């Protein structure tokens, strides 16, 4: 079986063998262009989906030990990803 990509282990990136495009596992996701570790992203997602009334950026800031600006960014990206594209009418 022929491999479609090669891994650059130092940078955590993959190279497509056909077009030589360099990408990572976070390309095309809410994690793209973020230097925050995946563990903090997943914890933030868990906290946001697990709390009944939601969670504020200030609470995320305290729990994760990050800046308010980063916490707001996380909340914004996660909420955008959870939004339904075509919501069904309730009635």
C-alpha positions as YAML, in Angstrom:
chain: A
units: angstrom
residues:
- id: 1
  name: UNK
  ca: [0.00, 0.00, 0.00]
- id: 2
  name: UNK
  ca: [1.39, 3.37, -1.02]
- id: 3
  name: UNK
  ca: [1.45, 6.16, 1.57]
- id: 4
  name: UNK
  ca: [-0.28, 9.41, 0.59]
- id: 5
  name: UNK
  ca: [1.71, 11.58, 2.98]
- id: 6
  name: UNK
  ca: [5.01, 11.80, 4.79]
- id: 7
  name: UNK
  ca: [5.36, 12.92, 8.39]
- id: 8
  name: UNK
  ca: [7.76, 15.59, 9.64]
- id: 9
  name: UNK
  ca: [7.99, 14.49, 13.28]
- id: 10
  name: UNK
  ca: [9.93, 17.55, 14.42]
- id: 11
  name: UNK
  ca: [7.17, 19.97, 13.42]
- id: 12
  name: UNK
  ca: [4.17, 17.63, 13.70]
- id: 13
  name: UNK
  ca: [3.21, 18.21, 10.09]
- id: 14
  name: UNK
  ca: [2.39, 16.01, 7.14]
- id: 15
  name: UNK
  ca: [3.36, 16.39, 3.48]
- id: 16
  name: UNK
  ca: [1.00, 15.29, 0.73]
- id: 17
  name: UNK
  ca: [2.95, 13.14, -1.75]
- id: 18
  name: UNK
  ca: [0.91, 14.23, -4.78]
- id: 19
  name: UNK
  ca: [0.79, 18.02, -4.32]
- id: 20
  name: UNK
  ca: [3.48, 18.56, -1.63]
- id: 21
  name: UNK
  ca: [1.03, 20.57, 0.48]
- id: 22
  name: UNK
  ca: [2.10, 20.76, 4.13]
- id: 23
  name: UNK
  ca: [-0.65, 20.35, 6.73]
- id: 24
  name: UNK
  ca: [-1.23, 19.21, 10.32]
- id: 25
  name: UNK
  ca: [-3.98, 17.28, 12.07]
- id: 26
  name: UNK
  ca: [-5.61, 20.54, 13.18]
- id: 27
  name: UNK
  ca: [-5.97, 21.94, 9.64]
- id: 28
  name: UNK
  ca: [-9.59, 22.71, 8.83]
- id: 29
  name: UNK
  ca: [-10.79, 22.40, 12.43]
- id: 30
  name: UNK
  ca: [-11.55, 24.82, 15.26]
- id: 31
  name: UNK
  ca: [-8.05, 24.09, 16.57]
- id: 32
  name: UNK
  ca: [-6.35, 25.54, 13.47]
- id: 33
  name: UNK
  ca: [-4.02, 28.53, 14.05]
- id: 34
  name: UNK
  ca: [-4.00, 28.00, 17.82]
- id: 35
  name: UNK
  ca: [-0.90, 27.53, 19.94]
- id: 36
  name: UNK
  ca: [-2.97, 26.27, 22.87]
- id: 37
  name: UNK
  ca: [-2.45, 22.56, 23.65]
- id: 38
  name: UNK
  ca: [-5.22, 20.17, 22.62]
- id: 39
  name: UNK
  ca: [-5.68, 19.18, 26.26]
- id: 40
  name: UNK
  ca: [-6.86, 22.70, 27.14]
- id: 41
  name: UNK
  ca: [-9.14, 22.79, 24.09]
- id: 42
  name: UNK
  ca: [-10.75, 19.49, 25.07]
- id: 43
  name: UNK
  ca: [-11.12, 20.53, 28.70]
- id: 44
  name: UNK
  ca: [-12.76, 23.80, 27.62]
- id: 45
  name: UNK
  ca: [-15.14, 21.89, 25.33]
- id: 46
  name: UNK
  ca: [-15.96, 19.45, 28.14]
- id: 47
  name: UNK
  ca: [-16.66, 22.28, 30.58]
- id: 48
  name: UNK
  ca: [-18.82, 24.19, 28.11]
- id: 49
  name: UNK
  ca: [-20.92, 21.20, 27.09]
- id: 50
  name: UNK
  ca: [-21.16, 19.73, 30.59]
- id: 51
  name: UNK
  ca: [-22.39, 22.77, 32.48]
- id: 52
  name: UNK
  ca: [-26.13, 23.33, 32.59]
- id: 53
  name: UNK
  ca: [-26.19, 27.09, 32.20]
- id: 54
  name: UNK
  ca: [-23.02, 27.39, 30.16]
- id: 55
  name: UNK
  ca: [-19.70, 28.80, 31.25]
- id: 56
  name: UNK
  ca: [-18.28, 32.28, 30.94]
- id: 57
  name: UNK
  ca: [-14.93, 33.23, 29.51]
- id: 58
  name: UNK
  ca: [-13.93, 34.48, 32.97]
- id: 59
  name: UNK
  ca: [-14.64, 31.07, 34.50]
- id: 60
  name: UNK
  ca: [-12.63, 29.34, 31.75]
- id: 61
  name: UNK
  ca: [-9.80, 31.78, 32.39]
- id: 62
  name: UNK
  ca: [-9.67, 30.79, 36.07]
- id: 63
  name: UNK
  ca: [-10.05, 27.03, 35.51]
- id: 64
  name: UNK
  ca: [-7.57, 26.69, 32.62]
- id: 65
  name: UNK
  ca: [-5.07, 29.31, 33.79]
- id: 66
  name: UNK
  ca: [-5.13, 31.30, 30.55]
- id: 67
  name: UNK
  ca: [-5.72, 34.96, 29.68]
- id: 68
  name: UNK
  ca: [-9.23, 36.37, 29.28]
- id: 69
  name: UNK
  ca: [-8.56, 37.05, 25.59]
- id: 70
  name: UNK
  ca: [-7.65, 33.40, 25.00]
- id: 71
  name: UNK
  ca: [-10.66, 32.18, 27.01]
- id: 72
  name: UNK
  ca: [-12.99, 34.43, 25.00]
- id: 73
  name: UNK
  ca: [-11.45, 33.10, 21.77]
- id: 74
  name: UNK
  ca: [-12.00, 29.50, 22.93]
- id: 75
  name: UNK
  ca: [-15.63, 30.19, 23.84]
- id: 76
  name: UNK
  ca: [-16.25, 31.90, 20.51]
- id: 77
  name: UNK
  ca: [-14.74, 29.09, 18.42]
- id: 78
  name: UNK
  ca: [-16.42, 26.28, 20.39]
- id: 79
  name: UNK
  ca: [-19.86, 27.93, 20.29]
- id: 80
  name: UNK
  ca: [-19.53, 28.54, 16.55]
- id: 81
  name: UNK
  ca: [-18.66, 24.88, 16.01]
- id: 82
  name: UNK
  ca: [-21.67, 23.73, 18.05]
- id: 83
  name: UNK
  ca: [-24.17, 25.94, 16.20]
- id: 84
  name: UNK
  ca: [-26.61, 24.08, 13.97]
- id: 85
  name: UNK
  ca: [-26.47, 25.03, 10.31]
- id: 86
  name: UNK
  ca: [-30.15, 24.36, 9.58]
- id: 87
  name: UNK
  ca: [-32.11, 24.23, 12.84]
- id: 88
  name: UNK
  ca: [-35.50, 22.48, 12.76]
- id: 89
  name: UNK
  ca: [-38.57, 24.51, 13.79]
- id: 90
  name: UNK
  ca: [-39.92, 23.53, 17.21]
- id: 91
  name: UNK
  ca: [-43.59, 23.52, 16.21]
...
